């Protein structure tokens, strides 16, 4: 039976829960806000199925090459692209599946809350709930069982998620290749704790007030190159927009403080994946082409013949620029390398559980004059249209300094 001794060896995908014939596994939240399987040993018959479907216990260490295609993609509907984190590729893929009479599973807010969970959508207009990245681990619940039920009913199904979630689904389905299953995985840096997001919202609610209507982790309020964490309020004057430089939640994420333990030893960081399509941002677009603008572009790595067919059928929906997969994936650290553990992570979570939310975030991410200056410089560069140029110059200096050390 599944027994989690080392939390780095559980990604919380729910494959074990979904596969259990006795339904004696439930997902239990730990002190960091992450879900782990807990087995009712009085009911368990020790069939071993939970271990057989675990993607981490059965992970392939080798990155085995297979045929791939690469594309830079922008949705032709500018409204959809603006609402999307990057180029709107997933909306086009999901729309294609729905038009085949299918159903789409993705991460969105539970109605009336800011709890992120996987949901099923069958109408094109409802795909908006999946737009914009969710920098928090989504709750999967019984999603895998629902996916299997739809497939058995001969429905098209699109499942999108992190690489570990896609691998979890694949293992739950025992590697069976369903003709009508489309798996879309995202190049993922790491998955932050839902508890940190809850505490952050509590802190912002106390400081801002009003009624929050939407939260976007990668909003294009200032533009694609300088995205912001945005909180939209019923009282418009209380809307909040801050970039990575000054937003506490994003600072925690990019400081590698809030991720799930398995993210620091991720087994799914590889180029050749068991999905049909792999999606991620494109910075900077100028490196690849002058045919697309800088308002949001998705890199698409086609992993299967099914994925290639879908991309071919989306030529009327998407602007597509072919790119050699080697070039497309070159120096994409998030694709190949896990993030390092921040040595202060344990202290961070301890404070999260013991301090008032406002005090907690002010302690860890104070708005010092350096932080404010950094935010001012970045925003000014963006408004002057030189943000990416300034960023490239900074990275060159930073890289040379590291090489001299």
Short mmCIF file of C-alpha atoms in Angstrom, two decimals:
data_model
loop_
_atom_site.label_atom_id
_atom_site.label_comp_id
_atom_site.label_asym_id
_atom_site.label_seq_id
_atom_site.Cartn_x
_atom_site.Cartn_y
_atom_site.Cartn_z
CA UNK A 1 0.00 0.00 0.00
CA UNK A 2 0.99 3.63 -0.43
CA UNK A 3 2.80 4.99 2.63
CA UNK A 4 4.49 8.36 2.25
CA UNK A 5 7.75 8.26 4.19
CA UNK A 6 9.52 10.87 2.06
CA UNK A 7 7.31 13.73 0.91
CA UNK A 8 9.54 14.33 -2.09
CA UNK A 9 8.15 11.06 -3.44
CA UNK A 10 4.53 12.20 -3.68
CA UNK A 11 3.29 14.80 -6.16
CA UNK A 12 -0.33 14.64 -4.96
CA UNK A 13 -1.67 13.51 -8.34
CA UNK A 14 -4.45 11.31 -6.83
CA UNK A 15 -3.74 8.34 -9.13
CA UNK A 16 -3.61 6.04 -6.08
CA UNK A 17 -6.90 7.39 -4.69
CA UNK A 18 -8.60 7.01 -8.06
CA UNK A 19 -7.34 3.47 -8.63
CA UNK A 20 -8.16 2.02 -5.20
CA UNK A 21 -10.87 -0.67 -5.66
CA UNK A 22 -11.91 -0.36 -2.01
CA UNK A 23 -11.92 3.47 -2.01
CA UNK A 24 -9.98 3.39 1.23
CA UNK A 25 -7.57 6.19 0.28
CA UNK A 26 -8.29 9.85 0.95
CA UNK A 27 -6.19 12.94 0.41
CA UNK A 28 -5.23 14.62 3.68
CA UNK A 29 -3.80 18.11 4.04
CA UNK A 30 -0.47 18.40 5.86
CA UNK A 31 0.93 21.29 7.88
CA UNK A 32 2.14 23.00 4.69
CA UNK A 33 -1.24 22.85 2.95
CA UNK A 34 -0.37 20.06 0.49
CA UNK A 35 -2.50 16.93 0.03
CA UNK A 36 -1.09 13.43 0.58
CA UNK A 37 -2.75 10.00 0.40
CA UNK A 38 -3.86 8.43 3.65
CA UNK A 39 -4.88 4.74 3.67
CA UNK A 40 -7.56 3.23 5.90
CA UNK A 41 -5.66 0.06 6.78
CA UNK A 42 -8.77 -1.62 8.20
CA UNK A 43 -10.35 -1.57 4.75
CA UNK A 44 -7.25 -1.98 2.56
CA UNK A 45 -6.77 -5.48 1.06
CA UNK A 46 -3.15 -4.74 0.10
CA UNK A 47 -3.75 -5.36 -3.62
CA UNK A 48 -0.83 -3.10 -4.54
CA UNK A 49 -2.74 -1.26 -7.26
CA UNK A 50 -2.03 2.13 -5.66
CA UNK A 51 1.70 1.52 -5.98
CA UNK A 52 1.37 0.29 -9.57
CA UNK A 53 -0.23 3.54 -10.72
CA UNK A 54 2.04 5.93 -8.79
CA UNK A 55 3.90 8.04 -11.39
CA UNK A 56 6.85 8.68 -9.08
CA UNK A 57 7.37 5.06 -8.03
CA UNK A 58 7.22 4.10 -11.71
CA UNK A 59 8.93 7.12 -13.26
CA UNK A 60 11.22 6.61 -16.25
CA UNK A 61 14.64 8.08 -15.64
CA UNK A 62 15.64 8.20 -19.31
CA UNK A 63 14.51 10.99 -21.61
CA UNK A 64 13.84 8.71 -24.59
CA UNK A 65 13.72 10.66 -27.89
CA UNK A 66 10.74 10.50 -30.23
CA UNK A 67 9.67 12.59 -33.20
CA UNK A 68 8.71 16.16 -32.30
CA UNK A 69 7.61 19.38 -33.99
CA UNK A 70 7.99 22.89 -32.64
CA UNK A 71 5.84 25.98 -33.14
CA UNK A 72 5.45 29.56 -31.97
CA UNK A 73 1.73 30.23 -31.67
CA UNK A 74 -0.63 33.19 -31.27
CA UNK A 75 -4.40 32.97 -31.19
CA UNK A 76 -5.98 35.06 -33.95
CA UNK A 77 -8.74 36.24 -31.61
CA UNK A 78 -7.04 39.15 -29.82
CA UNK A 79 -9.55 39.08 -26.95
CA UNK A 80 -8.67 35.47 -26.16
CA UNK A 81 -4.94 36.19 -26.44
CA UNK A 82 -5.20 39.16 -24.09
CA UNK A 83 -7.03 37.06 -21.48
CA UNK A 84 -4.45 34.27 -21.78
CA UNK A 85 -1.09 34.10 -20.03
CA UNK A 86 0.82 33.86 -23.30
CA UNK A 87 -0.51 33.19 -26.81
CA UNK A 88 -3.84 31.48 -26.19
CA UNK A 89 -2.82 28.12 -27.67
CA UNK A 90 -4.61 26.05 -25.03
CA UNK A 91 -7.95 27.75 -25.69
CA UNK A 92 -7.67 26.81 -29.37
CA UNK A 93 -6.78 23.19 -28.55
CA UNK A 94 -9.62 22.94 -26.03
CA UNK A 95 -12.07 24.52 -28.47
CA UNK A 96 -11.14 21.91 -31.07
CA UNK A 97 -11.90 19.11 -28.58
CA UNK A 98 -15.27 20.61 -27.62
CA UNK A 99 -16.20 20.91 -31.30
CA UNK A 100 -15.62 17.16 -31.61
CA UNK A 101 -18.32 16.74 -28.96
CA UNK A 102 -15.71 16.41 -26.23
CA UNK A 103 -15.04 17.64 -22.71
CA UNK A 104 -12.06 19.62 -21.39
CA UNK A 105 -10.46 19.30 -17.95
CA UNK A 106 -8.33 22.14 -16.61
CA UNK A 107 -7.55 24.16 -13.50
CA UNK A 108 -9.95 26.95 -12.53
CA UNK A 109 -11.45 28.58 -9.48
CA UNK A 110 -14.24 26.76 -7.69
CA UNK A 111 -17.33 28.89 -8.16
CA UNK A 112 -17.55 31.68 -5.61
CA UNK A 113 -14.05 31.01 -4.22
CA UNK A 114 -10.36 31.29 -5.05
CA UNK A 115 -9.77 27.57 -4.49
CA UNK A 116 -8.11 26.14 -7.60
CA UNK A 117 -9.41 22.75 -8.69
CA UNK A 118 -9.69 20.73 -11.89
CA UNK A 119 -13.06 21.11 -13.57
CA UNK A 120 -14.84 19.76 -16.64
CA UNK A 121 -16.08 22.12 -19.35
CA UNK A 122 -18.23 21.29 -22.38
CA UNK A 123 -19.03 24.78 -23.71
CA UNK A 124 -16.59 27.04 -25.52
CA UNK A 125 -17.64 30.12 -23.54
CA UNK A 126 -16.69 28.36 -20.29
CA UNK A 127 -13.06 27.90 -21.36
CA UNK A 128 -12.34 31.39 -19.98
CA UNK A 129 -12.04 29.89 -16.47
CA UNK A 130 -8.88 28.06 -17.60
CA UNK A 131 -7.16 31.13 -19.05
CA UNK A 132 -4.27 32.69 -17.15
CA UNK A 133 -1.79 30.56 -15.22
CA UNK A 134 -2.65 29.35 -11.72
CA UNK A 135 0.48 29.51 -9.54
CA UNK A 136 -0.84 27.04 -6.98
CA UNK A 137 -1.45 23.29 -6.86
CA UNK A 138 -4.92 22.43 -8.10
CA UNK A 139 -7.17 19.92 -6.34
CA UNK A 140 -7.89 16.97 -8.64
CA UNK A 141 -10.54 15.17 -6.58
CA UNK A 142 -12.08 12.40 -8.72
CA UNK A 143 -10.96 13.93 -12.04
CA UNK A 144 -9.12 10.81 -13.23
CA UNK A 145 -12.21 8.64 -12.78
CA UNK A 146 -14.32 11.16 -14.66
CA UNK A 147 -11.81 11.27 -17.52
CA UNK A 148 -11.92 7.48 -17.78
CA UNK A 149 -15.73 7.45 -17.73
CA UNK A 150 -15.92 9.93 -20.60
CA UNK A 151 -13.38 7.91 -22.59
CA UNK A 152 -15.35 4.72 -22.05
CA UNK A 153 -18.39 6.58 -23.36
CA UNK A 154 -16.41 7.27 -26.55
CA UNK A 155 -16.15 11.02 -25.86
CA UNK A 156 -13.16 13.14 -26.78
CA UNK A 157 -11.35 14.32 -23.64
CA UNK A 158 -8.68 16.98 -23.23
CA UNK A 159 -6.79 16.88 -19.94
CA UNK A 160 -4.39 19.73 -19.15
CA UNK A 161 -2.11 19.98 -16.16
CA UNK A 162 1.42 19.87 -14.84
CA UNK A 163 3.73 17.08 -16.06
CA UNK A 164 3.22 15.08 -12.84
CA UNK A 165 -0.57 15.34 -13.17
CA UNK A 166 -0.44 14.15 -16.79
CA UNK A 167 1.88 11.29 -15.80
CA UNK A 168 -0.50 10.45 -12.93
CA UNK A 169 -3.42 10.18 -15.35
CA UNK A 170 -1.40 8.10 -17.80
CA UNK A 171 -0.42 5.65 -15.06
CA UNK A 172 -3.98 5.53 -13.73
CA UNK A 173 -5.08 4.50 -17.24
CA UNK A 174 -2.30 1.85 -17.14
CA UNK A 175 -0.61 3.37 -20.17
CA UNK A 176 -3.52 2.57 -22.47
CA UNK A 177 -3.53 4.78 -25.56
CA UNK A 178 -7.03 6.14 -25.96
CA UNK A 179 -7.60 7.50 -29.46
CA UNK A 180 -9.79 10.31 -28.14
CA UNK A 181 -7.63 11.40 -25.19
CA UNK A 182 -5.61 14.60 -25.68
CA UNK A 183 -3.06 15.33 -22.94
CA UNK A 184 -1.60 18.82 -22.69
CA UNK A 185 1.17 19.45 -20.16
CA UNK A 186 2.76 22.73 -19.17
CA UNK A 187 6.42 23.51 -18.65
CA UNK A 188 6.23 24.00 -14.92
CA UNK A 189 8.67 25.72 -12.56
CA UNK A 190 7.04 24.31 -9.42
CA UNK A 191 3.70 24.13 -7.60
CA UNK A 192 3.11 26.48 -4.64
CA UNK A 193 1.04 25.56 -1.60
CA UNK A 194 -2.68 26.44 -1.57
CA UNK A 195 -2.24 27.47 2.05
CA UNK A 196 0.19 30.24 1.09
CA UNK A 197 -2.35 31.55 -1.42
CA UNK A 198 -5.12 31.45 1.19
CA UNK A 199 -2.98 33.37 3.68
CA UNK A 200 -2.00 35.86 0.99
CA UNK A 201 -5.61 36.54 0.05
CA UNK A 202 -6.46 37.00 3.74
CA UNK A 203 -3.64 39.54 4.08
CA UNK A 204 -4.66 41.44 0.95
CA UNK A 205 -8.29 41.44 2.01
CA UNK A 206 -7.32 43.08 5.29
CA UNK A 207 -5.10 45.69 3.61
CA UNK A 208 -7.20 46.47 0.52
CA UNK A 209 -10.75 45.81 1.64
CA UNK A 210 -13.70 45.60 -0.70
CA UNK A 211 -14.86 42.45 -2.46
CA UNK A 212 -12.42 40.59 -4.69
CA UNK A 213 -13.96 39.54 -8.02
CA UNK A 214 -10.95 37.94 -9.71
CA UNK A 215 -7.29 37.12 -9.09
CA UNK A 216 -4.84 36.75 -11.98
CA UNK A 217 -1.33 35.47 -11.37
CA UNK A 218 0.05 36.56 -14.77
CA UNK A 219 -2.10 39.48 -15.88
CA UNK A 220 -1.28 41.57 -18.97
CA UNK A 221 -2.45 44.75 -17.25
CA UNK A 222 0.94 46.39 -17.96
CA UNK A 223 1.69 44.14 -20.93
CA UNK A 224 3.06 40.69 -21.71
CA UNK A 225 6.70 41.43 -20.88
CA UNK A 226 5.90 42.99 -17.51
CA UNK A 227 3.05 40.83 -16.26
CA UNK A 228 1.46 41.52 -12.90
CA UNK A 229 -0.27 39.77 -10.05
CA UNK A 230 -3.68 41.43 -10.25
CA UNK A 231 -6.59 41.51 -7.83
CA UNK A 232 -9.81 42.90 -9.27
CA UNK A 233 -12.27 44.47 -6.85
CA UNK A 234 -15.94 45.38 -6.98
CA UNK A 235 -14.72 48.85 -6.03
CA UNK A 236 -12.56 49.58 -9.10
CA UNK A 237 -10.39 52.12 -7.31
CA UNK A 238 -9.17 49.28 -5.09
CA UNK A 239 -7.88 47.14 -7.96
CA UNK A 240 -4.33 45.88 -7.27
CA UNK A 241 -1.54 45.32 -9.83
CA UNK A 242 2.04 44.49 -8.84
CA UNK A 243 4.88 42.80 -10.70
CA UNK A 244 7.24 40.02 -9.69
CA UNK A 245 9.57 42.59 -8.15
CA UNK A 246 7.15 43.75 -5.43
CA UNK A 247 4.33 41.22 -5.11
CA UNK A 248 4.84 39.04 -2.03
CA UNK A 249 3.16 35.93 -3.44
CA UNK A 250 5.26 35.95 -6.61
CA UNK A 251 8.41 36.70 -4.62
CA UNK A 252 7.77 33.61 -2.48
CA UNK A 253 7.28 31.54 -5.61
CA UNK A 254 10.41 32.73 -7.42
CA UNK A 255 12.45 32.49 -4.20
CA UNK A 256 11.57 28.76 -4.17
CA UNK A 257 9.98 29.01 -0.73
CA UNK A 258 6.45 27.81 -1.33
CA UNK A 259 6.73 24.77 -3.63
CA UNK A 260 5.67 21.19 -2.93
CA UNK A 261 8.62 19.04 -1.71
CA UNK A 262 8.42 16.82 -4.83
CA UNK A 263 9.07 19.88 -7.01
CA UNK A 264 12.61 20.12 -5.66
CA UNK A 265 13.29 16.59 -6.91
CA UNK A 266 10.91 16.50 -9.89
CA UNK A 267 11.03 13.26 -11.88
CA UNK A 268 9.27 14.71 -14.91
CA UNK A 269 11.68 17.42 -16.02
CA UNK A 270 12.44 16.26 -19.52
CA UNK A 271 11.94 17.17 -23.15
CA UNK A 272 10.34 13.97 -24.46
CA UNK A 273 7.06 13.61 -22.57
CA UNK A 274 4.06 11.28 -22.55
CA UNK A 275 1.69 14.07 -23.51
CA UNK A 276 0.43 15.08 -26.93
CA UNK A 277 1.35 18.74 -26.65
CA UNK A 278 3.67 20.67 -24.31
CA UNK A 279 3.05 24.40 -23.85
CA UNK A 280 4.98 27.30 -22.33
CA UNK A 281 5.78 31.01 -22.73
CA UNK A 282 8.07 32.55 -25.31
CA UNK A 283 10.56 35.18 -24.10
CA UNK A 284 11.91 36.91 -26.09
CA UNK A 285 9.97 36.48 -29.34
CA UNK A 286 12.67 38.46 -31.21
CA UNK A 287 15.06 35.55 -30.72
CA UNK A 288 12.94 33.38 -33.00
CA UNK A 289 11.00 35.52 -35.48
CA UNK A 290 9.94 38.99 -36.57
CA UNK A 291 6.63 37.72 -37.94
CA UNK A 292 4.86 37.82 -34.52
CA UNK A 293 4.34 40.73 -32.14
CA UNK A 294 5.31 40.87 -28.47
CA UNK A 295 1.83 40.73 -26.95
CA UNK A 296 1.86 37.07 -26.02
CA UNK A 297 3.23 33.94 -27.68
CA UNK A 298 3.05 30.26 -26.76
CA UNK A 299 5.77 27.77 -27.51
CA UNK A 300 4.23 24.45 -28.56
CA UNK A 301 6.21 21.23 -28.59
CA UNK A 302 4.26 18.52 -30.43
CA UNK A 303 4.88 15.16 -28.77
CA UNK A 304 2.64 12.81 -30.81
CA UNK A 305 0.98 12.24 -34.15
CA UNK A 306 -2.33 13.15 -32.55
CA UNK A 307 -0.88 16.45 -31.40
CA UNK A 308 0.45 17.12 -34.92
CA UNK A 309 -2.99 16.44 -36.40
CA UNK A 310 -4.64 18.90 -34.00
CA UNK A 311 -2.10 21.62 -34.76
CA UNK A 312 -2.70 21.09 -38.48
CA UNK A 313 -6.45 21.48 -38.00
CA UNK A 314 -5.93 24.68 -35.99
CA UNK A 315 -4.21 26.62 -38.77
CA UNK A 316 -7.30 28.83 -39.20
CA UNK A 317 -7.43 29.57 -35.44
CA UNK A 318 -3.75 30.14 -34.74
CA UNK A 319 -0.82 31.97 -36.26
CA UNK A 320 1.83 29.24 -36.34
CA UNK A 321 5.55 29.68 -37.00
CA UNK A 322 7.47 26.36 -37.25
CA UNK A 323 10.65 26.26 -35.14
CA UNK A 324 13.21 23.51 -34.84
CA UNK A 325 12.49 21.69 -31.53
CA UNK A 326 16.17 21.88 -30.58
CA UNK A 327 16.08 25.67 -30.81
CA UNK A 328 12.66 25.88 -29.18
CA UNK A 329 13.85 24.03 -26.06
CA UNK A 330 17.39 25.42 -25.89
CA UNK A 331 18.28 26.83 -22.43
CA UNK A 332 14.75 26.27 -21.10
CA UNK A 333 15.82 25.49 -17.54
CA UNK A 334 12.28 24.89 -16.28
CA UNK A 335 11.90 22.04 -18.75
CA UNK A 336 14.98 20.15 -17.58
CA UNK A 337 15.97 21.20 -14.05
CA UNK A 338 14.06 21.21 -10.74
CA UNK A 339 14.22 24.35 -8.62
CA UNK A 340 16.64 24.29 -5.65
CA UNK A 341 15.29 24.17 -2.10
CA UNK A 342 15.46 27.51 -0.32
CA UNK A 343 17.30 26.84 2.99
CA UNK A 344 14.75 29.04 4.81
CA UNK A 345 11.74 27.09 3.54
CA UNK A 346 10.96 25.31 6.85
CA UNK A 347 11.06 28.62 8.74
CA UNK A 348 8.84 30.19 6.08
CA UNK A 349 6.09 27.59 6.55
CA UNK A 350 6.42 27.69 10.33
CA UNK A 351 5.81 31.44 10.28
CA UNK A 352 2.93 30.96 7.86
CA UNK A 353 1.19 28.74 10.41
CA UNK A 354 1.87 30.88 13.47
CA UNK A 355 1.79 34.51 12.38
CA UNK A 356 -1.04 36.85 11.41
CA UNK A 357 -1.09 36.83 7.56
CA UNK A 358 -0.31 40.56 7.17
CA UNK A 359 2.62 40.34 9.59
CA UNK A 360 3.86 37.14 7.94
CA UNK A 361 4.13 38.64 4.46
CA UNK A 362 5.54 41.93 5.74
CA UNK A 363 8.25 40.04 7.62
CA UNK A 364 9.31 37.92 4.66
CA UNK A 365 8.78 40.42 1.85
CA UNK A 366 9.06 43.96 3.19
CA UNK A 367 8.68 46.80 0.70
CA UNK A 368 12.15 48.24 1.23
CA UNK A 369 13.47 51.17 -0.79
CA UNK A 370 15.46 48.70 -2.93
CA UNK A 371 12.30 46.75 -3.76
CA UNK A 372 10.41 49.95 -4.57
CA UNK A 373 13.27 51.24 -6.72
CA UNK A 374 13.50 47.95 -8.60
CA UNK A 375 9.75 48.03 -9.30
CA UNK A 376 9.92 51.67 -10.42
CA UNK A 377 12.83 51.00 -12.80
CA UNK A 378 11.18 47.93 -14.31
CA UNK A 379 7.84 49.66 -14.84
CA UNK A 380 9.54 52.75 -16.29
CA UNK A 381 11.53 50.61 -18.74
CA UNK A 382 8.31 48.91 -19.76
CA UNK A 383 6.52 52.21 -20.35
CA UNK A 384 9.47 53.47 -22.40
CA UNK A 385 9.37 50.31 -24.51
CA UNK A 386 12.88 49.18 -23.53
CA UNK A 387 12.05 46.56 -20.90
CA UNK A 388 13.28 43.50 -22.84
CA UNK A 389 16.41 45.35 -24.01
CA UNK A 390 17.24 46.35 -20.45
CA UNK A 391 16.54 42.82 -19.22
CA UNK A 392 18.86 41.28 -21.82
CA UNK A 393 21.65 43.73 -20.90
CA UNK A 394 21.19 42.93 -17.21
CA UNK A 395 21.31 39.17 -17.85
CA UNK A 396 24.55 39.54 -19.85
CA UNK A 397 26.20 41.44 -17.00
CA UNK A 398 24.82 38.99 -14.43
CA UNK A 399 26.05 35.97 -16.43
CA UNK A 400 29.54 37.44 -16.88
CA UNK A 401 29.76 38.18 -13.16
CA UNK A 402 28.84 34.57 -12.33
CA UNK A 403 31.44 33.29 -14.80
CA UNK A 404 34.18 35.33 -13.08
CA UNK A 405 33.35 33.84 -9.68
#
